[in-house]
CSV table of C-alpha atoms and ligand atoms in Angstrom, one decimal:
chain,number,residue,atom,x,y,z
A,780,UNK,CA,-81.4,-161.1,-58.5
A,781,UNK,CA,-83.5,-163.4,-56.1
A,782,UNK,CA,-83.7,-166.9,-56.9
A,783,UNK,CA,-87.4,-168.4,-57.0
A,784,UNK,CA,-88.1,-170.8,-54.1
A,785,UNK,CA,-87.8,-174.5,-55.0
A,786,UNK,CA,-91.1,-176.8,-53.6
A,787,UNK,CA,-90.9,-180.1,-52.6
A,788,UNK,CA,-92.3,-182.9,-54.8
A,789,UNK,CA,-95.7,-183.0,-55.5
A,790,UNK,CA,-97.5,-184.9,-52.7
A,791,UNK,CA,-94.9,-186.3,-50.7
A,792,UNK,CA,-95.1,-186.4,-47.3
A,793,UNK,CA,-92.9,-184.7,-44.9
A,794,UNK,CA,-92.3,-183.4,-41.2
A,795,UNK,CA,-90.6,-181.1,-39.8
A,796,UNK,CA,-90.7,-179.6,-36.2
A,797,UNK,CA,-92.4,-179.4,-34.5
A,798,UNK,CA,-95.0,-182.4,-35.8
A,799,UNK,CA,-91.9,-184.7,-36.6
A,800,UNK,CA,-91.0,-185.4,-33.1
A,801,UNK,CA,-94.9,-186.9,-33.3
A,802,UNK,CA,-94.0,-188.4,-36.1
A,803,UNK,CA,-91.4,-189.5,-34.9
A,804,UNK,CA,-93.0,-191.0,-31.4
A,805,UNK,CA,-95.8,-193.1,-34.3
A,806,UNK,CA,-93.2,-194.8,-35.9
A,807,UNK,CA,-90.8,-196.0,-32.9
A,808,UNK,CA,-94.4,-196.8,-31.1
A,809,UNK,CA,-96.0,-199.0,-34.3
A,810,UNK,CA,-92.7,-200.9,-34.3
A,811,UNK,CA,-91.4,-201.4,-30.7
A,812,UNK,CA,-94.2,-204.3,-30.2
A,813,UNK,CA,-91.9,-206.7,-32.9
A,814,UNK,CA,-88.2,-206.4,-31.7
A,815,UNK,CA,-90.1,-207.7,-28.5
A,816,UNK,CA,-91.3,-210.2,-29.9
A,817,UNK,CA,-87.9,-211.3,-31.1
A,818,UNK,CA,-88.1,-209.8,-34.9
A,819,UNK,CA,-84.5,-207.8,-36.0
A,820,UNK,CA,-84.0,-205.4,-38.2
A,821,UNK,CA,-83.8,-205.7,-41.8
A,822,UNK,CA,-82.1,-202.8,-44.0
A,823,UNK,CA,-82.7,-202.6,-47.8
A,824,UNK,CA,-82.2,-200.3,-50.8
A,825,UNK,CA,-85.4,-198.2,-51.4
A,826,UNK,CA,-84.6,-199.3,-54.9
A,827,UNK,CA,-84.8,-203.0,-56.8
A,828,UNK,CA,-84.6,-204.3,-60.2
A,829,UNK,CA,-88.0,-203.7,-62.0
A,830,UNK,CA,-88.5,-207.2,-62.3
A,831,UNK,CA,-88.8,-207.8,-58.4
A,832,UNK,CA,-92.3,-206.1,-58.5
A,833,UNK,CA,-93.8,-206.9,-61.5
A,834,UNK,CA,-93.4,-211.0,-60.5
A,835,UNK,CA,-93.6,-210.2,-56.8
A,836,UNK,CA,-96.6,-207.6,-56.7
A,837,UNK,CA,-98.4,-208.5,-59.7
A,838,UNK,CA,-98.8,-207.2,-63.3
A,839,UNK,CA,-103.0,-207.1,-62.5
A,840,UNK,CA,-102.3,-204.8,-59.8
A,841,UNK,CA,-103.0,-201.1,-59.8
A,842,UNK,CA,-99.2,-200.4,-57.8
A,843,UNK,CA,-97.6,-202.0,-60.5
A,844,UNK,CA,-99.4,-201.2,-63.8
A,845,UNK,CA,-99.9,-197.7,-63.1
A,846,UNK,CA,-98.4,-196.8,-59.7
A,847,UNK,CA,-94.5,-197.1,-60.0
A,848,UNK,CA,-92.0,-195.0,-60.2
A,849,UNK,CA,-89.4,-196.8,-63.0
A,850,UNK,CA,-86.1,-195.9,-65.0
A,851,UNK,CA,-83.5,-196.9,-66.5
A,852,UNK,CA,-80.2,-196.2,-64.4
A,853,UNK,CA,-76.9,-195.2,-65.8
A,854,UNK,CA,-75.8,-198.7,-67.2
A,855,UNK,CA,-79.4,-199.2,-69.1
A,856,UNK,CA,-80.9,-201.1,-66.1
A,857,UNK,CA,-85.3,-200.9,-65.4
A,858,UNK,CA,-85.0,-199.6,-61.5
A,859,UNK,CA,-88.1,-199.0,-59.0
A,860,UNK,CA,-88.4,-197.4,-56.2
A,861,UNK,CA,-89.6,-200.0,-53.8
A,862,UNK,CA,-93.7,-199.4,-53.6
A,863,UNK,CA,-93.8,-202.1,-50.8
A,864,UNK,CA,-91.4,-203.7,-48.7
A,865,UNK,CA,-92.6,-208.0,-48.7
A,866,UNK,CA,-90.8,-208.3,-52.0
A,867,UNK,CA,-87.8,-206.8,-51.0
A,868,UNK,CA,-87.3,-208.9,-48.3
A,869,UNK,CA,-87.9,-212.4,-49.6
A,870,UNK,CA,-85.3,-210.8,-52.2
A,871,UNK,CA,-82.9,-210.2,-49.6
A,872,UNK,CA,-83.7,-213.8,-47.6
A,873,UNK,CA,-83.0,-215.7,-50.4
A,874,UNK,CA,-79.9,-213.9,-51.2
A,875,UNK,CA,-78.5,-213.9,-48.3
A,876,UNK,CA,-79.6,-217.6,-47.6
A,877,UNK,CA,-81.5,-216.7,-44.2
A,878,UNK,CA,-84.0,-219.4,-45.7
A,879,UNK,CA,-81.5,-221.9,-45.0
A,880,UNK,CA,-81.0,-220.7,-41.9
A,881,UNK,CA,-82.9,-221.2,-38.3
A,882,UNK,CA,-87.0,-220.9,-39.6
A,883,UNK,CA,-89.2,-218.5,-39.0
A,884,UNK,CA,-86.7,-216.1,-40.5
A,885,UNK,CA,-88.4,-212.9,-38.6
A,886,UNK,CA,-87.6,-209.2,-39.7
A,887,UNK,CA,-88.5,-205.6,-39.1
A,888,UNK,CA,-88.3,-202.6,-41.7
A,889,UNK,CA,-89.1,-198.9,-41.6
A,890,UNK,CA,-88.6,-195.8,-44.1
A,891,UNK,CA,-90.2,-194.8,-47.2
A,892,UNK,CA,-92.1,-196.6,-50.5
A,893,UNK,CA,-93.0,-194.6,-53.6
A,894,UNK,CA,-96.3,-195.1,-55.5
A,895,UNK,CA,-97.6,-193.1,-58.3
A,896,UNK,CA,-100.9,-192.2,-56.8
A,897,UNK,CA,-103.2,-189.3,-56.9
A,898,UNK,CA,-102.2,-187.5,-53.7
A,899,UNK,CA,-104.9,-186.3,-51.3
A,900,UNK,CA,-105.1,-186.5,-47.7
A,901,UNK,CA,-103.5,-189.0,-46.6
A,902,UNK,CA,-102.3,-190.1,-50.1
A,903,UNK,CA,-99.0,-189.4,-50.6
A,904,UNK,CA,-96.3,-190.6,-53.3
A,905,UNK,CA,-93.7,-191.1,-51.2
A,906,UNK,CA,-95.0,-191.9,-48.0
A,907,UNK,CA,-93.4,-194.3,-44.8
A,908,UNK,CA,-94.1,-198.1,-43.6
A,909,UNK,CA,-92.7,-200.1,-40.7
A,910,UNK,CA,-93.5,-203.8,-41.3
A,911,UNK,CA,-92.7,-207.2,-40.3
A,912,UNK,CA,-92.2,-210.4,-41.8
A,913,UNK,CA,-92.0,-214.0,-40.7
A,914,UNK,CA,-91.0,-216.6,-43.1
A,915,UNK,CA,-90.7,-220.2,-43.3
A,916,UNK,CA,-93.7,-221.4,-40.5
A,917,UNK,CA,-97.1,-222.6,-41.7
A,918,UNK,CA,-98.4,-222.5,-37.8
A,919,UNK,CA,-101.8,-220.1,-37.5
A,920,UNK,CA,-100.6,-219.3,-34.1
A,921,UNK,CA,-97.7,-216.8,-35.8
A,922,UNK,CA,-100.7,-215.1,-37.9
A,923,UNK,CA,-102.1,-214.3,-34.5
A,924,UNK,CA,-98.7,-213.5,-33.2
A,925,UNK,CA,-98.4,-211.1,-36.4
A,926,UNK,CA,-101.4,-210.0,-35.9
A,927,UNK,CA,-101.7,-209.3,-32.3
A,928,UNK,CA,-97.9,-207.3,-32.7
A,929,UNK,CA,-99.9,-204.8,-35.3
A,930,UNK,CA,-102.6,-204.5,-32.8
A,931,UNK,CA,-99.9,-203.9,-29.9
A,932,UNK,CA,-98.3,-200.8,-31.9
A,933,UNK,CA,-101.6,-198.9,-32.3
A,934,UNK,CA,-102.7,-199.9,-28.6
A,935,UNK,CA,-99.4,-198.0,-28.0
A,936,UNK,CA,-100.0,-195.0,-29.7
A,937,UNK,CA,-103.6,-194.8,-27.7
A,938,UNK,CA,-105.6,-195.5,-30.9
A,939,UNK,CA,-109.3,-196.7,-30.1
A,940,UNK,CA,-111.1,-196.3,-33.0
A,941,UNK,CA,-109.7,-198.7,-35.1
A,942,UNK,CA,-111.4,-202.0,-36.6
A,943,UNK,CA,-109.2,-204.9,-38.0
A,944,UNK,CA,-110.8,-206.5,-40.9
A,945,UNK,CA,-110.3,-210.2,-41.6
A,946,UNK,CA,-110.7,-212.7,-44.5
A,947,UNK,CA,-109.0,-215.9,-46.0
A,948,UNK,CA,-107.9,-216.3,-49.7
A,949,UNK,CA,-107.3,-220.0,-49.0
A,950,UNK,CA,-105.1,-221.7,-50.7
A,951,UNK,CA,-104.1,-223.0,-54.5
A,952,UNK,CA,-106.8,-224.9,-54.3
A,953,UNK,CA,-109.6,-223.0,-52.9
A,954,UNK,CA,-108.5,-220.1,-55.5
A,955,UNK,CA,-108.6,-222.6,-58.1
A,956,UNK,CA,-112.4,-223.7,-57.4
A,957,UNK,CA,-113.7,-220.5,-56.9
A,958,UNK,CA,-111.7,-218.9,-59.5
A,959,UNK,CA,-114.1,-221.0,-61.9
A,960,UNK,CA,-117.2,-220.1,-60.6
A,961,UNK,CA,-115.8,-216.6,-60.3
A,962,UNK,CA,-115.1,-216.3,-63.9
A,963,UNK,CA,-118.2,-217.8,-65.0
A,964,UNK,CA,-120.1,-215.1,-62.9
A,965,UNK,CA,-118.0,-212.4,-64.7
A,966,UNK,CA,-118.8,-214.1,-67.9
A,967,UNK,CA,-122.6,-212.5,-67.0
A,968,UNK,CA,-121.6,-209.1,-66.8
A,969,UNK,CA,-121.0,-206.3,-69.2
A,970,UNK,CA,-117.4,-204.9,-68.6
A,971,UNK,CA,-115.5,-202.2,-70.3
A,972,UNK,CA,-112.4,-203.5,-71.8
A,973,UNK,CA,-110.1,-202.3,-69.1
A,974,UNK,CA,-112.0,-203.9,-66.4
A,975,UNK,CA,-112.1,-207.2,-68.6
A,976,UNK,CA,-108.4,-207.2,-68.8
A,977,UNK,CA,-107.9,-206.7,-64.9
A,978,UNK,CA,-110.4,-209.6,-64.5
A,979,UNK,CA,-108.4,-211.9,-66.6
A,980,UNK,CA,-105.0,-211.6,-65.2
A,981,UNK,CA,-106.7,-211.5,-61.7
A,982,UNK,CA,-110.5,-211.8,-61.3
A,983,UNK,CA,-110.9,-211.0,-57.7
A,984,UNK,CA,-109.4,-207.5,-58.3
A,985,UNK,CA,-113.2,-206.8,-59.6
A,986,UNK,CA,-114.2,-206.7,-55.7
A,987,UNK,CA,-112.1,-204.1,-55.2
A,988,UNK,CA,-113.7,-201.9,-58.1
A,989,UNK,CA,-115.1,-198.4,-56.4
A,990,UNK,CA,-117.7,-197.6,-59.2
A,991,UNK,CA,-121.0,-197.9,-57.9
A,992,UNK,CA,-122.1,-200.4,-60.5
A,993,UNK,CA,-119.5,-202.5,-60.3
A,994,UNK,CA,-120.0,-202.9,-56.9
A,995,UNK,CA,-124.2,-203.8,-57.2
A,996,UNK,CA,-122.9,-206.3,-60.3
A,997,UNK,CA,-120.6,-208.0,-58.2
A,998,UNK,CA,-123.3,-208.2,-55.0
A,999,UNK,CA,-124.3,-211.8,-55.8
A,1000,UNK,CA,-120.7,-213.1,-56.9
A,1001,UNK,CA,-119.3,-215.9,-55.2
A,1002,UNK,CA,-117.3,-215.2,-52.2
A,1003,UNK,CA,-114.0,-217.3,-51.8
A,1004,UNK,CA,-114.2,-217.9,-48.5
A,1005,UNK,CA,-116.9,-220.4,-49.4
A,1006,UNK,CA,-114.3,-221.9,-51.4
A,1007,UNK,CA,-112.1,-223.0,-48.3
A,1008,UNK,CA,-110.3,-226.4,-49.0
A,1009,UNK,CA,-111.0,-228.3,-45.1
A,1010,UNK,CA,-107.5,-227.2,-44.6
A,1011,UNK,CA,-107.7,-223.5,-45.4
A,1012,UNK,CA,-111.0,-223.2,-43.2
A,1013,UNK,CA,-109.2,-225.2,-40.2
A,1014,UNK,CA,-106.1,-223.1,-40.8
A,1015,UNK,CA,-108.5,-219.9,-40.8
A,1016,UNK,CA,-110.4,-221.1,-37.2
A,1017,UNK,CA,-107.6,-221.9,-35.8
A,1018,UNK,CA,-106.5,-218.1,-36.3
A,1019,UNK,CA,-109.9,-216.7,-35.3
A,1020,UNK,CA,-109.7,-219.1,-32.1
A,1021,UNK,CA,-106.5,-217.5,-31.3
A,1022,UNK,CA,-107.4,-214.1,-32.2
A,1023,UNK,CA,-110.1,-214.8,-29.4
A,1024,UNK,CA,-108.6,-216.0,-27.0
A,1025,UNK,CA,-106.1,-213.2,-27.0
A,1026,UNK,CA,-108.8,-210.6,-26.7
A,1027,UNK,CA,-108.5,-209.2,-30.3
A,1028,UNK,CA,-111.9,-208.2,-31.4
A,1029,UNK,CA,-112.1,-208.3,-35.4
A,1030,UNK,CA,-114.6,-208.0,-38.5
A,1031,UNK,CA,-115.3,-211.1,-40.7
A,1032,UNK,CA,-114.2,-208.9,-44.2
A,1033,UNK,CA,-115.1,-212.0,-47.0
A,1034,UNK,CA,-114.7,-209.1,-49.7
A,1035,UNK,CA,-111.3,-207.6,-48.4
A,1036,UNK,CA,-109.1,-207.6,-51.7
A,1037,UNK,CA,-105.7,-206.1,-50.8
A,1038,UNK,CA,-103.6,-203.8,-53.3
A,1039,UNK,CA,-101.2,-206.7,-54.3
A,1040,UNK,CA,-101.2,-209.9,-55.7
A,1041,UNK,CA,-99.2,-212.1,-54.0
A,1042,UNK,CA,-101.7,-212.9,-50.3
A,1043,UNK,CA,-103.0,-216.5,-50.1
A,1044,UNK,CA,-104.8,-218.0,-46.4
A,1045,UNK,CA,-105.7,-215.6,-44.1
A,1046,UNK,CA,-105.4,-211.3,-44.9
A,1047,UNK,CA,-106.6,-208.7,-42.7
A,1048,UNK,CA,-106.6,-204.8,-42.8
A,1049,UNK,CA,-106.9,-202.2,-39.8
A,1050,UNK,CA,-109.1,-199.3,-40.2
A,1051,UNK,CA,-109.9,-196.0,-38.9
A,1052,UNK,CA,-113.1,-194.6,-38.5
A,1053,UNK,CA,-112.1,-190.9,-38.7
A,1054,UNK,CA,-109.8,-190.6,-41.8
A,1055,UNK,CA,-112.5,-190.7,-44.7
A,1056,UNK,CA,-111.1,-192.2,-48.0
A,1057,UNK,CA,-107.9,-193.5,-47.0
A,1058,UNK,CA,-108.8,-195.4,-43.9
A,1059,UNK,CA,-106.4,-198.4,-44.0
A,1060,UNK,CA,-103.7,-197.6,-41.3
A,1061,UNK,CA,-102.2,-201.2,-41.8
A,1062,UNK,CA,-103.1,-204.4,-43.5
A,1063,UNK,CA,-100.9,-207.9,-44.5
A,1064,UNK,CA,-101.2,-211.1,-44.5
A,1065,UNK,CA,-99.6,-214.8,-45.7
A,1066,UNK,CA,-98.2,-215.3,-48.5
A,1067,UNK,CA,-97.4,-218.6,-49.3
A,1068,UNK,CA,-95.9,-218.5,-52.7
A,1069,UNK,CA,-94.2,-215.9,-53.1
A,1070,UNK,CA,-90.5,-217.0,-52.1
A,1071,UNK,CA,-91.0,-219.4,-54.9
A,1072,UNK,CA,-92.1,-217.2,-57.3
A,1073,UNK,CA,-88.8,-215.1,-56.8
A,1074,UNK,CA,-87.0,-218.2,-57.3
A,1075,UNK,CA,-86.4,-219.4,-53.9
A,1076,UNK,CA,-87.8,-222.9,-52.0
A,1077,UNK,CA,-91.2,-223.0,-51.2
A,1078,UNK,CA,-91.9,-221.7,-47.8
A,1079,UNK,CA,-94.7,-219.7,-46.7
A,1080,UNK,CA,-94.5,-216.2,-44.9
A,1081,UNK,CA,-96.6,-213.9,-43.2
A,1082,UNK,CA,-96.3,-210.1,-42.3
A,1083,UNK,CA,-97.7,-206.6,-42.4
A,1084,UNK,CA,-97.2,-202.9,-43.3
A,1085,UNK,CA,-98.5,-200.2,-41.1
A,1086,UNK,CA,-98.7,-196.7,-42.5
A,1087,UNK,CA,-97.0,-194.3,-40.5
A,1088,UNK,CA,-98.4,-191.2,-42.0
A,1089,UNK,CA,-102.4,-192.3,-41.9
A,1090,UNK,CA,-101.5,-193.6,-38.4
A,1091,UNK,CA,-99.9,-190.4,-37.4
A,1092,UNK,CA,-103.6,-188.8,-38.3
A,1093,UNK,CA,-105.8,-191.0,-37.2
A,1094,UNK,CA,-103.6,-190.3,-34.1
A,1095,UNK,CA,-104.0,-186.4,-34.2
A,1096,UNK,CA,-107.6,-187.3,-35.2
A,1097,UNK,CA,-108.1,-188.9,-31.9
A,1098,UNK,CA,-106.6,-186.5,-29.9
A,1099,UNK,CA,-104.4,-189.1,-28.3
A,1100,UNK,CA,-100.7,-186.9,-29.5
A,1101,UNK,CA,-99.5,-183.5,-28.3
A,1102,UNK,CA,-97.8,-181.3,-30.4
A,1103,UNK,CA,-95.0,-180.8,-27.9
A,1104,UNK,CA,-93.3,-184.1,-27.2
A,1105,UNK,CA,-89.9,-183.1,-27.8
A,1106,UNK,CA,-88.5,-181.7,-24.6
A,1107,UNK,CA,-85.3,-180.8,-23.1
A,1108,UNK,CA,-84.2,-181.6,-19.7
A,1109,UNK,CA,-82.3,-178.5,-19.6
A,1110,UNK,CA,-81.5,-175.2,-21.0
A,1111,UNK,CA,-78.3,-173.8,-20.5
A,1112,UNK,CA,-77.8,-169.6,-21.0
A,1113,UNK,CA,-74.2,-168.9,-21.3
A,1114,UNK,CA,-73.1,-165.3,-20.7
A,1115,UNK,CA,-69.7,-164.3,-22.7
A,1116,UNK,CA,-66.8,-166.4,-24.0
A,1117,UNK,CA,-65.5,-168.4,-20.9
A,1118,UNK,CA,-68.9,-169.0,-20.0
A,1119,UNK,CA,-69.6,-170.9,-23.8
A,1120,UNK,CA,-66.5,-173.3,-23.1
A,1121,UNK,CA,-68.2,-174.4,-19.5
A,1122,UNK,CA,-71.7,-174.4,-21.1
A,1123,UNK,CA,-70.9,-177.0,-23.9
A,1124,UNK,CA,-68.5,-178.9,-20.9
A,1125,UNK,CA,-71.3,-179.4,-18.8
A,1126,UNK,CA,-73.6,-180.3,-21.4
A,1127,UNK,CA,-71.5,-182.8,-22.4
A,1128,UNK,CA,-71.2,-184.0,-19.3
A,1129,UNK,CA,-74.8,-184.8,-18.7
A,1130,UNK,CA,-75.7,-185.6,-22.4
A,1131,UNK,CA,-73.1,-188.8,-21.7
A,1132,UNK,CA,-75.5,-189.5,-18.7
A,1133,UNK,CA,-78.6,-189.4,-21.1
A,1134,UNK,CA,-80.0,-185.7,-20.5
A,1135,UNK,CA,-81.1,-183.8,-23.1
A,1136,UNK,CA,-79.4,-180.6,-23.1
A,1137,UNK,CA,-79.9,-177.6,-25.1
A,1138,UNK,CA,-77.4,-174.4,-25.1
A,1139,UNK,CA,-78.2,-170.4,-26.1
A,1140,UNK,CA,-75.6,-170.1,-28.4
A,1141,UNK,CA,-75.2,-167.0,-30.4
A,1142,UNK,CA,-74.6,-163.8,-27.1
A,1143,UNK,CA,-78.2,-162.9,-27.4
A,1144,UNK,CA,-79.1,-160.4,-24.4
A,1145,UNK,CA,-80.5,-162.5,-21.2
A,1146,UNK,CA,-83.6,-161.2,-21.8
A,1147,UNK,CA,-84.4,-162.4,-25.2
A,1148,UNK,CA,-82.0,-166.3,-24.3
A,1149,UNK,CA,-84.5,-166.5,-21.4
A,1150,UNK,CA,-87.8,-165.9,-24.2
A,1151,UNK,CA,-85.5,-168.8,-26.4
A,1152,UNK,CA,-86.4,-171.3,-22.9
A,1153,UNK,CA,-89.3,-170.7,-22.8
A,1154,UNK,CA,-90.2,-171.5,-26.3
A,1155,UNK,CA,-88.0,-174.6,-26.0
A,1156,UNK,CA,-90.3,-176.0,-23.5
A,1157,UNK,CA,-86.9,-177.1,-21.5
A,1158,UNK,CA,-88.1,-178.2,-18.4
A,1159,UNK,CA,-85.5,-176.6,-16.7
A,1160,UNK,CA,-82.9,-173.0,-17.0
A,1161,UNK,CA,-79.8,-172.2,-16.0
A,1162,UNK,CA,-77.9,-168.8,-16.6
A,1163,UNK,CA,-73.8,-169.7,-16.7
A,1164,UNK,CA,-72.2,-166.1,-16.1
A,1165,UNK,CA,-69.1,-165.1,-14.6
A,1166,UNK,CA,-70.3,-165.1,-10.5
A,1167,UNK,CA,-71.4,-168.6,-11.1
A,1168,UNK,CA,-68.3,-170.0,-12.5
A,1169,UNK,CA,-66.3,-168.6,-10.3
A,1170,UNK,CA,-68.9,-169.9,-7.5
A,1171,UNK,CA,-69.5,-173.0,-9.3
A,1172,UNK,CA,-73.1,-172.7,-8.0
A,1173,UNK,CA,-76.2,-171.7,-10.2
A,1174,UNK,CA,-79.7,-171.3,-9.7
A,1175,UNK,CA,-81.6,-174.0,-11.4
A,1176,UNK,CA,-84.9,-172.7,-12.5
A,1177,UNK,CA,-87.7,-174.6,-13.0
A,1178,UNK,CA,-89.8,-173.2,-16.1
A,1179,UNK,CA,-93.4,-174.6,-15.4
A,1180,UNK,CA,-93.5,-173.8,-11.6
A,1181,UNK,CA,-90.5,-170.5,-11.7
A,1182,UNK,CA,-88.7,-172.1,-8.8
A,1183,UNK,CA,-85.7,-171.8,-8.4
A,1184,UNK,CA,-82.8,-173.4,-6.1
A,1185,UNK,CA,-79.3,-173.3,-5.9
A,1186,UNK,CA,-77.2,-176.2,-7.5
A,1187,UNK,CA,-73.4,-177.2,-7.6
A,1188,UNK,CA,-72.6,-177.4,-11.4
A,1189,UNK,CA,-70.7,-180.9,-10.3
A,1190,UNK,CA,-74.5,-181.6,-8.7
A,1191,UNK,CA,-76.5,-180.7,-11.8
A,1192,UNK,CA,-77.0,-184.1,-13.0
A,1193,UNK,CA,-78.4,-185.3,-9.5
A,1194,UNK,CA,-80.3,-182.4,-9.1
A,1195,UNK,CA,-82.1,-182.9,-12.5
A,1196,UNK,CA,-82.8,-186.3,-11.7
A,1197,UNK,CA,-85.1,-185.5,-8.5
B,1086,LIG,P1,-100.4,-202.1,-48.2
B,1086,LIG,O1,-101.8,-202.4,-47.7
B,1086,LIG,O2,-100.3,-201.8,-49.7
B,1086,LIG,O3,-99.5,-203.4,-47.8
B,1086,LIG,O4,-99.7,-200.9,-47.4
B,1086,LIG,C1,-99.7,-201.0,-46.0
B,1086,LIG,C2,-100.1,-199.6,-45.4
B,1086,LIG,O5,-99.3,-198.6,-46.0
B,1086,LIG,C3,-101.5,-199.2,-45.8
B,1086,LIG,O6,-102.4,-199.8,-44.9
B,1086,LIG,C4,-101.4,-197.7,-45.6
B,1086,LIG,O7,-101.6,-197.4,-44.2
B,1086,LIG,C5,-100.0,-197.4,-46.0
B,1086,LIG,N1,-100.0,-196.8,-47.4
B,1086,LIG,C6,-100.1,-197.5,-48.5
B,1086,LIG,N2,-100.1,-196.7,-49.6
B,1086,LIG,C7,-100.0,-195.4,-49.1
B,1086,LIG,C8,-100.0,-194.1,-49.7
B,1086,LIG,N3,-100.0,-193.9,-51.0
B,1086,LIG,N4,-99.9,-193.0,-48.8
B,1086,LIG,C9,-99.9,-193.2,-47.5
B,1086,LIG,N5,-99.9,-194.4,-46.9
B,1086,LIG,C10,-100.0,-195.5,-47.7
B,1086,LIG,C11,-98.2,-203.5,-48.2
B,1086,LIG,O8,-97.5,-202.6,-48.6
B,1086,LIG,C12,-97.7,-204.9,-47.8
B,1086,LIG,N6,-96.2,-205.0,-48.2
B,1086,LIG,C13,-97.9,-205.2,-46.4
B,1086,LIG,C14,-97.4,-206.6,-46.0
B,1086,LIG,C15,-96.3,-207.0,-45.5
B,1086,LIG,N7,-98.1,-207.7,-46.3
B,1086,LIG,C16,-97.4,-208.8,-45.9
B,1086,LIG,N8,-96.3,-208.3,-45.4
């Protein structure tokens, strides 16, 4: 009897070819700007004990009340799946005592993050991040750094139209004065009990509400950037000045409230223009007390996500990515048994020299290994019969032009190079 198909997960995301060598081009492109700037790779579980997320994220915040994905393992321990990657690595830094190390500690991280969200486009539940984090320097000029290596990856991928959105949150301080007036604001206004809740655990998460009315009732609320202690605002200018002076344009954002609790001083977002809803390609920011909070020293930190998948579409969107990236240097048609053994020696031989070489395994007629080329989009053929191993000359045919010229096997490497 046949067996019924299996599906994948509900509204994960997922490529295969020929879009994940696009894919594939987005991620390495997003993240080559930060090893250059000296940031190294950092490898972590894509799971953590419960506790990391709900301290680290934020009970008040939407990933963590209703978005993660928890259980209880085999020995009765609460596990997440990670639905971010900062926590995680202030985790790892204090563990592994890079804090007491040379400061800023300054990592890189890709692969996937799980949140329990209503998929749509561009929405997924398990979907993929590269990030960066530098922690333990209090300098604006690395949140312009930070910022400008974001700004670097989607300049590499061709993006235009993007915006980056920027705000402060200020510090302790400047939360705590505004938080007052804030509340007393909120105090005005009607609220359902749910919103209340969210307000009391974390009143600025009511900025963030998308109902229409909530957004005309919280028109007139204070704005926390008018809350900047002298140092937050000169901490804030200093960034802007840099931001400037580096040729970043950007968006003054006083309303930006990110998804998670933990961003203090200065927070930005980048946005596309053509992806509807879920326009955020990448956002971060500082914050400054969240090694503490985990139960490490008090050093600040600042870094960012960028979301591979959105930027992948905004990408297509654009027109800036071809399907066909992925292409072979050369495709190599053996013809019989002897033929096969020279075929994979050859390819070998040049694969150790960096060529990408593909072989047309499997004694299909010339005819239809020649159609299997073509396809391949290899930019160049060869046909490895008997008369041209015991020559040790073949014809190397170019696909796109149908030239062809006649090449030494032990020359094929030179030959490919012209
Ligand atoms: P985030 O804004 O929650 O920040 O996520 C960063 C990016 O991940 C978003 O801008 C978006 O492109 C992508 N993203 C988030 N959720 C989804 C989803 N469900 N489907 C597809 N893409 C998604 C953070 O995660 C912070 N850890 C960033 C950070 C690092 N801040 C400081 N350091």
């Amino acid at each position: 009897m046949a067996q019924q198909k299996i599906s994948a997960p509900k509204g994960v995301s997922e490529y295969a070819p020929p879009r994940s060598s696009a894919f594939e081009f987005v991620r390495d492109s997003l993240i080559a700007p930060a090893s250059r700037a000296g940031y190294q790779l950092i490898e972590l579980p894509v799971f953590e004990d419960t506790e990391l997320f709900k301290r680290g994220v934020g009970e008040s915040t939407d990933v963590v009340s209703k978005e993660m994905y928890t259980f209880e393992d085999r020995g009765g321990r609460s596990i997440t799946l990670r639905p971010e990657g900062t926590a995680g690595v202030m985790r790892a830094v204090i563990e592994h005592g890079l804090d007491r190390g040379q400061l800023p500690v300054k990592v890189w991280y890709s692969g996937q993050f799980f949140r329990a969200e209503r998929p749509q486009a561009g929405r997924y539940r398990q979907f993929y991040q590269v990030g960066i984090e530098a922690i333990g320097l209090d300098d604006p000029a690395i949140d312009a750094e930070v910022i400008a290596i974001a700004d670097a990856g989607f300049k590499a991928l061709g993006l235009k139209k993007y915006r980056l959105e920027i705000t402060s949150l200020g510090d302790l301080q400047s939360r705590a004065a505004h938080r007052v007036d804030l509340l007393k604001f909120i105090s005005t206004l009607e609220l359902d009990e749910a919103t209340a809740a969210r307000a009391a655990i974390n009143p600025l998460r009511l900025f963030d509400d998308k109902r229409d009315e909530m957004k005309k009732a919280m028109q007139n609320a204070p704005l926390l950037i008018d809350y900047l202690t002298d140092e937050s605002r000169e901490h804030f200018n200093r960034v802007i000045k840099y931001l400037d002076a580096l040729g970043i344009s950007y968006v003054l954002n006083p309303r930006m409230v990110r998804g998670l609790d933990y961003y203090t001083g200065t927070t930005f977002e980048f946005v596309h223009e053509l992806l509807g809803a879920q326009s955020g390609i990448g956002g971060g920011g500082r914050y400054d007390g969240l090694m503490e909070q985990l139960g490490g020293q008090s050093l600040s930190g600042i870094g960012f996500g960028l979301g591979v998948d959105r930027a992948l579409l905004a990408a297509e969107a654009e027109g800036v990515i071809g399907s066909d990236a992925f292409v072979s240097d050369l495709f190599i048609i053996p013809l019989g048994d002897e033929a096969k053994l020279q075929a994979l020696t050859v390819a070998s031989a040049l694969r150790a020299q960096g060529k990408t070489v593909e072989i047309a395994f499997g004694d299909r007629a010339l005819k239809g290994a020649m159609k299997g080329a073509d396809k391949s989009g290899a930019t160049y053929v060869i046909v490895l019969g008997e008369s041209e191993i015991s020559t040790g000359t073949v014809e190397l045919k170019e696909m796109k032009s149908g030239v062809s010229t006649s090449v030494k096997i032990d020359s094929l490497l030179e030959a490919l190079e012209k």
